[in-house]
Short mmCIF file of N, CA, C and O and ligand atoms in Angstrom, two decimals:
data_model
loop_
_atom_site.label_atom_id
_atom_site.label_comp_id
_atom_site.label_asym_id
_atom_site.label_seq_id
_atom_site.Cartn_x
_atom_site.Cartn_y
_atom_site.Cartn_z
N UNK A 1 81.42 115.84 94.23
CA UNK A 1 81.49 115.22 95.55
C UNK A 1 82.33 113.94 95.47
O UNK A 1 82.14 113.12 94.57
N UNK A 2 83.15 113.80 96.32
CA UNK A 2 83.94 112.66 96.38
C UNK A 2 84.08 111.73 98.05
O UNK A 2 84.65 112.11 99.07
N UNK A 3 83.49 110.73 97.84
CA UNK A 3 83.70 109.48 98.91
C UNK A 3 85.14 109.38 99.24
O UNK A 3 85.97 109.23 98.34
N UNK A 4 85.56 109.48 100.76
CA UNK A 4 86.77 109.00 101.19
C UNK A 4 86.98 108.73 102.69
O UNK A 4 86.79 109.51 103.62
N UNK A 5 87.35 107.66 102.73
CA UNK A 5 87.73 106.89 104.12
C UNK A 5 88.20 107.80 104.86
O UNK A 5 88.62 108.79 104.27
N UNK A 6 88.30 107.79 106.20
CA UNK A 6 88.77 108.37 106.70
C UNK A 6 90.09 108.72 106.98
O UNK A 6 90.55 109.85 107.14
N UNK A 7 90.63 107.66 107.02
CA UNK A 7 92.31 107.47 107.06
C UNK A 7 92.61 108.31 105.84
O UNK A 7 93.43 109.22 105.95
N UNK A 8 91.95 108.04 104.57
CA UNK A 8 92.63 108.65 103.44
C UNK A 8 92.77 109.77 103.86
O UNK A 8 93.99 109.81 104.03
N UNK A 9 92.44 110.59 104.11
CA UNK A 9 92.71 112.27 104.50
C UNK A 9 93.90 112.65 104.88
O UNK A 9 94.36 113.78 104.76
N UNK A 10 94.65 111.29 105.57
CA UNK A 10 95.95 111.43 105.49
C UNK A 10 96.93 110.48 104.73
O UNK A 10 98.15 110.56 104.55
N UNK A 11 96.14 109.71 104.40
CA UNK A 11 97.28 108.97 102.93
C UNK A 11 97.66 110.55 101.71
O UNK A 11 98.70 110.69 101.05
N UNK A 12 96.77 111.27 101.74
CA UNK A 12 96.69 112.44 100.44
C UNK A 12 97.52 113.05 100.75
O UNK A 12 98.40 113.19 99.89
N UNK A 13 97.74 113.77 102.12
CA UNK A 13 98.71 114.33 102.34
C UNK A 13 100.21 114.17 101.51
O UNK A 13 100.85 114.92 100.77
N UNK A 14 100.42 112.93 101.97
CA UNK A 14 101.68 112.47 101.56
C UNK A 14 102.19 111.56 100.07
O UNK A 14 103.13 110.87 99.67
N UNK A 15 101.02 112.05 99.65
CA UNK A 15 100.92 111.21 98.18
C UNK A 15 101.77 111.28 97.30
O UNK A 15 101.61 112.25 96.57
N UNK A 16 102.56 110.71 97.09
CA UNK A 16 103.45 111.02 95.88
C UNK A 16 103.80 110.33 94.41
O UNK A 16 104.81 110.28 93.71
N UNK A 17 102.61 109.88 94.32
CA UNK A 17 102.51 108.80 92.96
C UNK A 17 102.52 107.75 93.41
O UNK A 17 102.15 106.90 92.60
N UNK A 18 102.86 107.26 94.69
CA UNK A 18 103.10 105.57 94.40
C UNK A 18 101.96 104.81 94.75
O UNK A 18 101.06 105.45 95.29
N UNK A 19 101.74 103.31 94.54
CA UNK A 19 100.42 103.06 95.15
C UNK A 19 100.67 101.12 94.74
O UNK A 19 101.60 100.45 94.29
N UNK A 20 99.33 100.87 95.17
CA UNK A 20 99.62 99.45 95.01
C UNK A 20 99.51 98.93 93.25
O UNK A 20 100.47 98.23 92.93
N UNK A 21 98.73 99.12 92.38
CA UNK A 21 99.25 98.98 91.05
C UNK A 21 98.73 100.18 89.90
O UNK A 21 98.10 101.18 90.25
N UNK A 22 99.02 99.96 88.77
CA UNK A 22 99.18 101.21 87.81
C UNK A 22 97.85 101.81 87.97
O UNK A 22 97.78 102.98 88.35
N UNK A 23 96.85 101.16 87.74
CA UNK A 23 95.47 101.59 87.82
C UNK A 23 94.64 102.00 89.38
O UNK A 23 93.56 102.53 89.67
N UNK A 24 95.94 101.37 90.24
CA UNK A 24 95.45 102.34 91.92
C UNK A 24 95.94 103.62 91.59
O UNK A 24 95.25 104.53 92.04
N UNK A 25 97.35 104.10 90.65
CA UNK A 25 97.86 104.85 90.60
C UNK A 25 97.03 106.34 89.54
O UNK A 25 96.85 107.51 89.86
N UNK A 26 96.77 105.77 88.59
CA UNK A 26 96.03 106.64 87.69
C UNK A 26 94.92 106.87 88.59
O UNK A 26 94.99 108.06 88.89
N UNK A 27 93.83 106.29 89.22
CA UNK A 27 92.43 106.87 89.83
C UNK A 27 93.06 107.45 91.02
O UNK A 27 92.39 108.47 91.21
N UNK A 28 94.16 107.37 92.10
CA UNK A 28 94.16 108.38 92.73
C UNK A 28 95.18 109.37 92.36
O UNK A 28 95.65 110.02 93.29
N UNK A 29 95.66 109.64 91.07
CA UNK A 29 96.26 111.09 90.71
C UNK A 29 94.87 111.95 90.55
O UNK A 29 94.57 113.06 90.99
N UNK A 30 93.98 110.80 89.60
CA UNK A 30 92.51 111.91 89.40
C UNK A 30 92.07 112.28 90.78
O UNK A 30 91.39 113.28 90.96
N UNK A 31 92.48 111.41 91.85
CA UNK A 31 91.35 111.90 93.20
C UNK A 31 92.57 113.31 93.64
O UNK A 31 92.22 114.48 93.81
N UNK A 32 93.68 112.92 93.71
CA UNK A 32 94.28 114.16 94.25
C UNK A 32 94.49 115.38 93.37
O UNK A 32 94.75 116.53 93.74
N UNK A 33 94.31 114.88 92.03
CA UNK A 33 94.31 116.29 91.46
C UNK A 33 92.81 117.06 91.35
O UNK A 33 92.74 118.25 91.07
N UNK A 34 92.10 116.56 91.50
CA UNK A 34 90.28 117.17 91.67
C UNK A 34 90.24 117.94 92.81
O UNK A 34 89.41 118.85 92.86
N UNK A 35 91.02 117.72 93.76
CA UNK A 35 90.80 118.56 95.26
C UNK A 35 90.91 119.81 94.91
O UNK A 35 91.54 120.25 93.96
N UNK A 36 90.20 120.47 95.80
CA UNK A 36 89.79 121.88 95.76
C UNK A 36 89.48 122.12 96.86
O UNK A 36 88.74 121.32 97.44
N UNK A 37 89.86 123.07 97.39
CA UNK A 37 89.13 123.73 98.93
C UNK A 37 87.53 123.69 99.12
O UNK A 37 86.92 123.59 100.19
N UNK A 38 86.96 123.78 97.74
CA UNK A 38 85.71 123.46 97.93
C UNK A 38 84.78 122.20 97.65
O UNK A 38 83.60 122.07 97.98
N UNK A 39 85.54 121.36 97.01
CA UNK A 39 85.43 120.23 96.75
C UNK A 39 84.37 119.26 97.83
O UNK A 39 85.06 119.30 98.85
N UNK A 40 83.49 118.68 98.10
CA UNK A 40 82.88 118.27 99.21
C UNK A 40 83.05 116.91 98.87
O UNK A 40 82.70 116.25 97.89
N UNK A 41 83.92 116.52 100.28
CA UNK A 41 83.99 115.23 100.90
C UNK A 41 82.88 114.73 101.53
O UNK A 41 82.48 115.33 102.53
N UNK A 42 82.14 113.47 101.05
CA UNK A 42 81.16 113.07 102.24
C UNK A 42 82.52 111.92 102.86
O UNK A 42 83.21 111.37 101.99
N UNK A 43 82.83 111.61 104.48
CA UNK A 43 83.42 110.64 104.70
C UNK A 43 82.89 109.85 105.32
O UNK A 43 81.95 110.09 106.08
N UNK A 44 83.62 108.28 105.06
CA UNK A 44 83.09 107.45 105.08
C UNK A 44 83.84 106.27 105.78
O UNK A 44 84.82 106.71 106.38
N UNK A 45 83.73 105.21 105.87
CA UNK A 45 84.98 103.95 107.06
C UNK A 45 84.21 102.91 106.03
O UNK A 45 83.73 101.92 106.59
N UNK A 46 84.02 102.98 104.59
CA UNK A 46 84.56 101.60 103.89
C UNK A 46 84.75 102.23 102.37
O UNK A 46 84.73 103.43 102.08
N UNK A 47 84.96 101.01 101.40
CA UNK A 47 85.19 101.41 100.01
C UNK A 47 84.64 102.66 99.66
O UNK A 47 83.48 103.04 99.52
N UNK A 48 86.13 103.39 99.53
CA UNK A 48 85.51 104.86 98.79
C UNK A 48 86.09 105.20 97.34
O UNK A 48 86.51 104.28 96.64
N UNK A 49 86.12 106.34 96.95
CA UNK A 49 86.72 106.62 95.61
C UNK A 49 88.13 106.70 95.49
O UNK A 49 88.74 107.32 94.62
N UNK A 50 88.65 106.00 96.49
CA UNK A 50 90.21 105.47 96.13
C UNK A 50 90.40 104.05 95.95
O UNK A 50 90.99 103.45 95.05
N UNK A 51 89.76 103.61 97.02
CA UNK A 51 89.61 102.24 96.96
C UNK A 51 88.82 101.54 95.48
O UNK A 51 89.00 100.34 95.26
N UNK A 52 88.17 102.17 94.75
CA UNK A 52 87.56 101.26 93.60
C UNK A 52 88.25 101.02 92.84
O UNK A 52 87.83 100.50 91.81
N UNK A 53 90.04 101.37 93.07
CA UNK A 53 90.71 101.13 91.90
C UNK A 53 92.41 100.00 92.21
O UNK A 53 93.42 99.62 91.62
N UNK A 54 91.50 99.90 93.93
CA UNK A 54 92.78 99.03 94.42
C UNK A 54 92.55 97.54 94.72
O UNK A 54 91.52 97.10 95.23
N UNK A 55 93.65 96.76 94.33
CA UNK A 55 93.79 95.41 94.31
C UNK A 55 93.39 94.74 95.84
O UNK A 55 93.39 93.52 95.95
N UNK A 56 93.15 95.38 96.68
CA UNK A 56 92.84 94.69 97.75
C UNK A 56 91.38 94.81 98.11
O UNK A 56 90.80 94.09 98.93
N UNK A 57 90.73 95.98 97.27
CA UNK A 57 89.54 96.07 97.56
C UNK A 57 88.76 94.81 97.45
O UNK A 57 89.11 93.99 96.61
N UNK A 58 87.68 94.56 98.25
CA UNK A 58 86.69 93.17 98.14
C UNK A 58 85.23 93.79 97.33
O UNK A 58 84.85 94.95 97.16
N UNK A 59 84.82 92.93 97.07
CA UNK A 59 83.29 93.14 96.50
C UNK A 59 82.15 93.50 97.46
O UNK A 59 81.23 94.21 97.06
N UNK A 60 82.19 93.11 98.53
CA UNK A 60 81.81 93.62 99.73
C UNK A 60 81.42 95.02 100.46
O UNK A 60 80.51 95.31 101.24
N UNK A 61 82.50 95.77 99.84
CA UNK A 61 82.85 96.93 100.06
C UNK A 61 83.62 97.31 101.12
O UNK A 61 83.64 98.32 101.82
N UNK A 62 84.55 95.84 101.08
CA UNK A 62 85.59 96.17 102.39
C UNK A 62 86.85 96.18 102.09
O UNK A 62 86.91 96.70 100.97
N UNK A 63 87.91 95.90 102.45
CA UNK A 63 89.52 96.07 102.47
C UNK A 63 89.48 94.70 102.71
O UNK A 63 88.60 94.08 103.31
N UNK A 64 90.93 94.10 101.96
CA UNK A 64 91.19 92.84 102.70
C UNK A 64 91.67 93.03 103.89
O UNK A 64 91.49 92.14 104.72
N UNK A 65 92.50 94.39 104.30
CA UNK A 65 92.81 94.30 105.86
C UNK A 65 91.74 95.13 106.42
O UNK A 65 92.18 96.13 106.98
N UNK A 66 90.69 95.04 106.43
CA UNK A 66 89.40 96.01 106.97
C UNK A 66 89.61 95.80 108.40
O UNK A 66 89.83 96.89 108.91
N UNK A 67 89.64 94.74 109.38
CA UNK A 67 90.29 95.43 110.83
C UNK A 67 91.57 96.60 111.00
O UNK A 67 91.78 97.39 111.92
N UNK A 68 92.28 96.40 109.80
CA UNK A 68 93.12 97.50 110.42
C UNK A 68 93.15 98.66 109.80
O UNK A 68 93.81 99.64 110.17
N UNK A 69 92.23 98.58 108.57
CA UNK A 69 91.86 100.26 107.98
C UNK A 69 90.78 100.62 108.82
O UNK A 69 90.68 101.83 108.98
N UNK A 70 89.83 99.84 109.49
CA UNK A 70 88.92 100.25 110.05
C UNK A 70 89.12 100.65 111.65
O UNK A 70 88.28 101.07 112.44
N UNK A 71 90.25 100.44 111.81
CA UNK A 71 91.33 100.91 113.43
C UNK A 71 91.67 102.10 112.31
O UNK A 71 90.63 102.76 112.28
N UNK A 72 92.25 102.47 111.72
CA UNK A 72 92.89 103.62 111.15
C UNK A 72 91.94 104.53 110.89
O UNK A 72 92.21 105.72 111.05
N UNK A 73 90.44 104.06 110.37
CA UNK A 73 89.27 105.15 110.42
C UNK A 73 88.50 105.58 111.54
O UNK A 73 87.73 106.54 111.58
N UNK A 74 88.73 104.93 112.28
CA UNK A 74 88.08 105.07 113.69
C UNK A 74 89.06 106.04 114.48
O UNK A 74 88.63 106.98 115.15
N UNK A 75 90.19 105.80 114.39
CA UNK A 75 91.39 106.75 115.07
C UNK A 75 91.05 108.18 114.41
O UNK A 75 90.57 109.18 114.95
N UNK A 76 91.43 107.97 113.12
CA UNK A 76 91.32 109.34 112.49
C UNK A 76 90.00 110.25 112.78
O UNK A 76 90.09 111.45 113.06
N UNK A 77 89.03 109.68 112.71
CA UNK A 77 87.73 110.13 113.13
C UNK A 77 87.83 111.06 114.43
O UNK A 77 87.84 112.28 114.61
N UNK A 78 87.91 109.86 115.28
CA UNK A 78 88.13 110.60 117.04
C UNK A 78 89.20 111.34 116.61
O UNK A 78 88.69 112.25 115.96
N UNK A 79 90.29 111.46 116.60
CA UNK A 79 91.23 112.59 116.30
C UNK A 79 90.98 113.73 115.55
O UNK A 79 90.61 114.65 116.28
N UNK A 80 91.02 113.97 114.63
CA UNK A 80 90.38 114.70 113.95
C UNK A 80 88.67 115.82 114.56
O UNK A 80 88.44 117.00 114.31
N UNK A 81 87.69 114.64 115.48
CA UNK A 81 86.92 115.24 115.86
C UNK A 81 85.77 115.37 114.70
O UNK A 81 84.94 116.28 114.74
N UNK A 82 85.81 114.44 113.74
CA UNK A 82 84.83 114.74 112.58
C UNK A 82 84.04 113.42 112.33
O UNK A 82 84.55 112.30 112.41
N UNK A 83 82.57 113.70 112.00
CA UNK A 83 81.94 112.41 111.63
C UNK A 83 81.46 111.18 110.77
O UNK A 83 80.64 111.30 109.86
N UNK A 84 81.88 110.34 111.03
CA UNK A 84 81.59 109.53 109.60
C UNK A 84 80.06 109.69 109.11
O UNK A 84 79.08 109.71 109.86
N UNK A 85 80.06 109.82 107.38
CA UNK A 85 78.48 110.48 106.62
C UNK A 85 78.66 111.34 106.69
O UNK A 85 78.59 111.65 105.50
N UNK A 86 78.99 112.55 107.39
CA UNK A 86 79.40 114.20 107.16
C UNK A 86 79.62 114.06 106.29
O UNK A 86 79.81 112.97 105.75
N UNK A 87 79.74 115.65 105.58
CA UNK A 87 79.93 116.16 104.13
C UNK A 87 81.06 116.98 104.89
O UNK A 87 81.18 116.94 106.11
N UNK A 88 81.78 117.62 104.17
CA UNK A 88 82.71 118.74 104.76
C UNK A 88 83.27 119.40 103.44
O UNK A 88 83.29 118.69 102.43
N UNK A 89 83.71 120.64 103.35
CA UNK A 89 84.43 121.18 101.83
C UNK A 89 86.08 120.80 102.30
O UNK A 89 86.43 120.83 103.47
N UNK A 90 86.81 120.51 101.40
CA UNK A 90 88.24 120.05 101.82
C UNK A 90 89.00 120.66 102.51
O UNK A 90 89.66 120.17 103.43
N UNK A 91 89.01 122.29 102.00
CA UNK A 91 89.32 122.90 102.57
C UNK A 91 89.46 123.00 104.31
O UNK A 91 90.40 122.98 105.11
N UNK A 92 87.99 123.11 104.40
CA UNK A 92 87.68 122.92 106.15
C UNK A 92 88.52 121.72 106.59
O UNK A 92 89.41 121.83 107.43
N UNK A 93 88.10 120.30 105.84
CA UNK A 93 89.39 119.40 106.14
C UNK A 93 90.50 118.96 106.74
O UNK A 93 90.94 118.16 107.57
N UNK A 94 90.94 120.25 105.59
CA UNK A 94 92.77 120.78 105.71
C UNK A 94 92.73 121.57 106.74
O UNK A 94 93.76 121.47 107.40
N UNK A 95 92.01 122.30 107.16
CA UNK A 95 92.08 123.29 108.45
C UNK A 95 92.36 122.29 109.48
O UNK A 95 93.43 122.22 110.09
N UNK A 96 90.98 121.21 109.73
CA UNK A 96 90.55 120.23 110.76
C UNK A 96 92.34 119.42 110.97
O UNK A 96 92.93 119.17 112.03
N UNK A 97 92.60 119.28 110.13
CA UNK A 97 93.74 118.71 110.24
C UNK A 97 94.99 119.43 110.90
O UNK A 97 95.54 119.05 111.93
N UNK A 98 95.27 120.30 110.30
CA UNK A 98 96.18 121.29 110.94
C UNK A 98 96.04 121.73 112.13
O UNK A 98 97.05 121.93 112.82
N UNK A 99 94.62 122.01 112.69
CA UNK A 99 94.32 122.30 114.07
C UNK A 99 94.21 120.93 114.78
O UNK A 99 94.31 121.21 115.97
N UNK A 100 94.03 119.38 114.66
CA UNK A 100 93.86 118.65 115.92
C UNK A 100 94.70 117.30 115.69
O UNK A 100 94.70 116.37 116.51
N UNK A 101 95.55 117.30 114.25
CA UNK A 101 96.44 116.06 114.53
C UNK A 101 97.96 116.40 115.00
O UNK A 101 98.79 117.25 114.67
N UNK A 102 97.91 115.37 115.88
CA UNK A 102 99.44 115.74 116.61
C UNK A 102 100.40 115.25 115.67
O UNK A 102 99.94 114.83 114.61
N UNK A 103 101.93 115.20 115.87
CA UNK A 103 102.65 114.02 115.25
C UNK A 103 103.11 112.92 116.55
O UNK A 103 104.02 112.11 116.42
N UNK A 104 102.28 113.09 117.83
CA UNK A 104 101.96 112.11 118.67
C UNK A 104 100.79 111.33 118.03
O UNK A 104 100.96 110.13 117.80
N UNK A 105 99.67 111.88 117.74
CA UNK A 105 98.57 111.21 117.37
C UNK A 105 98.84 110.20 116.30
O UNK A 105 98.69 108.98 116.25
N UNK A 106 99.34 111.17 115.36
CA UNK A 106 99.27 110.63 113.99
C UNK A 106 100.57 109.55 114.14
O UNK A 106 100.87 109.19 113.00
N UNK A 107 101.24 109.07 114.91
CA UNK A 107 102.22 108.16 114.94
C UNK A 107 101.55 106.96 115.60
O UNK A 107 102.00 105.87 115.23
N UNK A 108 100.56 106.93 116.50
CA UNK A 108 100.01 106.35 117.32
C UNK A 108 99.04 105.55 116.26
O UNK A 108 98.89 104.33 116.38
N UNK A 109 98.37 106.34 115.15
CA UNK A 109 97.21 106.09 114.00
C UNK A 109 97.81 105.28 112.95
O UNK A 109 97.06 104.50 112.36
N UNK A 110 99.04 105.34 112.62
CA UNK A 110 99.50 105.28 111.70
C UNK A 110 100.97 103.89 111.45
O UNK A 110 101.35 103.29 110.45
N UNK A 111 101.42 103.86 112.95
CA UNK A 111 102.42 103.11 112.90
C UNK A 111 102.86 101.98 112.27
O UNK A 111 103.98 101.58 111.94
N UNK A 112 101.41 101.42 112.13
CA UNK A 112 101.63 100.09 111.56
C UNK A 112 100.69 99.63 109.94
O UNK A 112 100.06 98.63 109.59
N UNK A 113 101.05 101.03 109.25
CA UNK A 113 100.67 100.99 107.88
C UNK A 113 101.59 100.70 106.98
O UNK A 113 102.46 101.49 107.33
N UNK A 114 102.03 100.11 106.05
CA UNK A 114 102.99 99.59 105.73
C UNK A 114 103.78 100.87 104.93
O UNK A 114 104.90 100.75 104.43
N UNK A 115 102.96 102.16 104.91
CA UNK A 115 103.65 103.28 104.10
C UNK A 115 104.24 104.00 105.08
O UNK A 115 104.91 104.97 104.74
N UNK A 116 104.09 103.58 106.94
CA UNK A 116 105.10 104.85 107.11
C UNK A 116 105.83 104.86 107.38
O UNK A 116 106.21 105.99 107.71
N UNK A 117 106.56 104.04 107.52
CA UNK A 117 108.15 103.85 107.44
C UNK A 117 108.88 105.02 106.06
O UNK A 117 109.59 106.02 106.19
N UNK A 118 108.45 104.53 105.11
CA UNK A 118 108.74 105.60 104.25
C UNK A 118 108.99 106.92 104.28
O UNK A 118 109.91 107.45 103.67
N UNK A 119 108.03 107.59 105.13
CA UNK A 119 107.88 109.00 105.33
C UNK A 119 107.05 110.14 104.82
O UNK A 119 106.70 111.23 105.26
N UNK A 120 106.92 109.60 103.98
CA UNK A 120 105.96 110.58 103.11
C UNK A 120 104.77 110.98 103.76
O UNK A 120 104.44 112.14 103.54
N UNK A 121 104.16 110.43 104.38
CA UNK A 121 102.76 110.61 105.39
C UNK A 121 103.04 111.79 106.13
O UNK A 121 102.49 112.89 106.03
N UNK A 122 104.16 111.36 107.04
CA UNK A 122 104.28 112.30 107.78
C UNK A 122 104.88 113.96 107.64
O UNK A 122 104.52 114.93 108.32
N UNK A 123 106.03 113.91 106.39
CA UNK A 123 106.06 115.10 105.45
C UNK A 123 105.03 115.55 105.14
O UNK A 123 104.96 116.78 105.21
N UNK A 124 103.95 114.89 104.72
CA UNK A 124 103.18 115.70 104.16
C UNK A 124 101.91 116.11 105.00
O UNK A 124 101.26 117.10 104.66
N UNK A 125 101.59 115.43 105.98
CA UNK A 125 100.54 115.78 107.05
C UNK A 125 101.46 117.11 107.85
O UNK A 125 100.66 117.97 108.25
N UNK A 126 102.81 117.44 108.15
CA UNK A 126 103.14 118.04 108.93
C UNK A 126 104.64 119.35 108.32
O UNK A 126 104.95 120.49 108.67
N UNK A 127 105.12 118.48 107.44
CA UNK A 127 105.91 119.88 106.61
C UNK A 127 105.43 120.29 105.18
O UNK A 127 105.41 121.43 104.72
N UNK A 128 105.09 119.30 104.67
CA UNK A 128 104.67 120.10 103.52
C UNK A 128 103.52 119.08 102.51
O UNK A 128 103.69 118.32 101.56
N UNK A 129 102.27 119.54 103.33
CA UNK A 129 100.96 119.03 103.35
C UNK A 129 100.67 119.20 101.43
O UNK A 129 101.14 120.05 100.68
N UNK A 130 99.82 118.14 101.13
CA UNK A 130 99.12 118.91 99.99
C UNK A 130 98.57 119.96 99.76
O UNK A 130 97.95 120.18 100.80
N UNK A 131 98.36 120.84 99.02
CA UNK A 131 97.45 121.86 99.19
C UNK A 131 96.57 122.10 98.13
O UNK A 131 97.01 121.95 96.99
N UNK A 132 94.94 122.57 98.37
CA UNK A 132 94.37 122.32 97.52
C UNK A 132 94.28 123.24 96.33
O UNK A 132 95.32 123.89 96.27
N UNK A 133 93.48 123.54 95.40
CA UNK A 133 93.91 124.41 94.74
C UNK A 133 92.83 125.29 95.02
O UNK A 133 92.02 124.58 95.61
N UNK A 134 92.21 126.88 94.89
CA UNK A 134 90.98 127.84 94.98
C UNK A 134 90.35 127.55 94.07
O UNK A 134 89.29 128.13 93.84
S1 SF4 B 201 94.38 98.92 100.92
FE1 SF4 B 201 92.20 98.84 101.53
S2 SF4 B 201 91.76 100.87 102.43
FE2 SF4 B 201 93.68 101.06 101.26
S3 SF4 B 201 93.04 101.76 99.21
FE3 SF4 B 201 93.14 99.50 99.13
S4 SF4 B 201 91.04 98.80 99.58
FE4 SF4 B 201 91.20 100.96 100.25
#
């Protein structure tokens, strides 16, 4: 079972190694390479198992920008249509995703994250998503 924010569901998508330092980088290759369609997500809107390995995380169990990851988990939530504390298998997830985020929505959720300018988010939420393994 693995803890993850809500927003993350779509940081994974578009993951491509990079991150804020070496050791954000090593704990989320382990989080994205563990996924499995059956894998069970409980999700969550604070420090999860990506966050324990990033430089901004607080002791608290918050983000230093926690108003605006916590606008990004709240969006994703209502969008998506899924509840924070739910469990879900990833799989279902990846379905949930494919069936209710727009690339209206997800531009609206997302605009002002400092990764999407880049692109990768949106490649990967909408052309060529992660996929998990059976
Ligand atoms: S920036 Fe904040 S929400 Fe993102 S991984 Fe780091 S602690 Fe978690």
């Amino acid at each position: 079972m693995l803890t993850l924010r809500a927003h993350h569901l779509l940081c994974i998508q578009g993951y491509l190694g990079k991150g804020y330092s070496k050791a954000f980088v090593k704990n989320m290759d382990k989080v994205v390479d563990s996924l499995k369609d059956t894998t069970l997500i409980k999700v969550i809107s604070k420090v999860d198992d990506i966050c324990i390995a990033c430089p901004h995380a607080l002791e608290n169990d918050c983000c230093e920008s926690e108003d605006k990851v916590s606008f990004f988990d709240t969006s994703v939530l209502e969008t998506l249509k899924i509840k924070v504390n739910n469990m879900y298998p990833y799989g279902i997830l990846l379905d949930i995703i494919r069936k209710n985020l727009t690339l209206k929505s997800f531009k609206e959720i997302c605009v002002t994250c400092t990764w999407f300018s880049y692109g990768y988010c949106e490649r990967g939420c909408f052309y060529a998503g992660h996929s998990s393994q059976t």
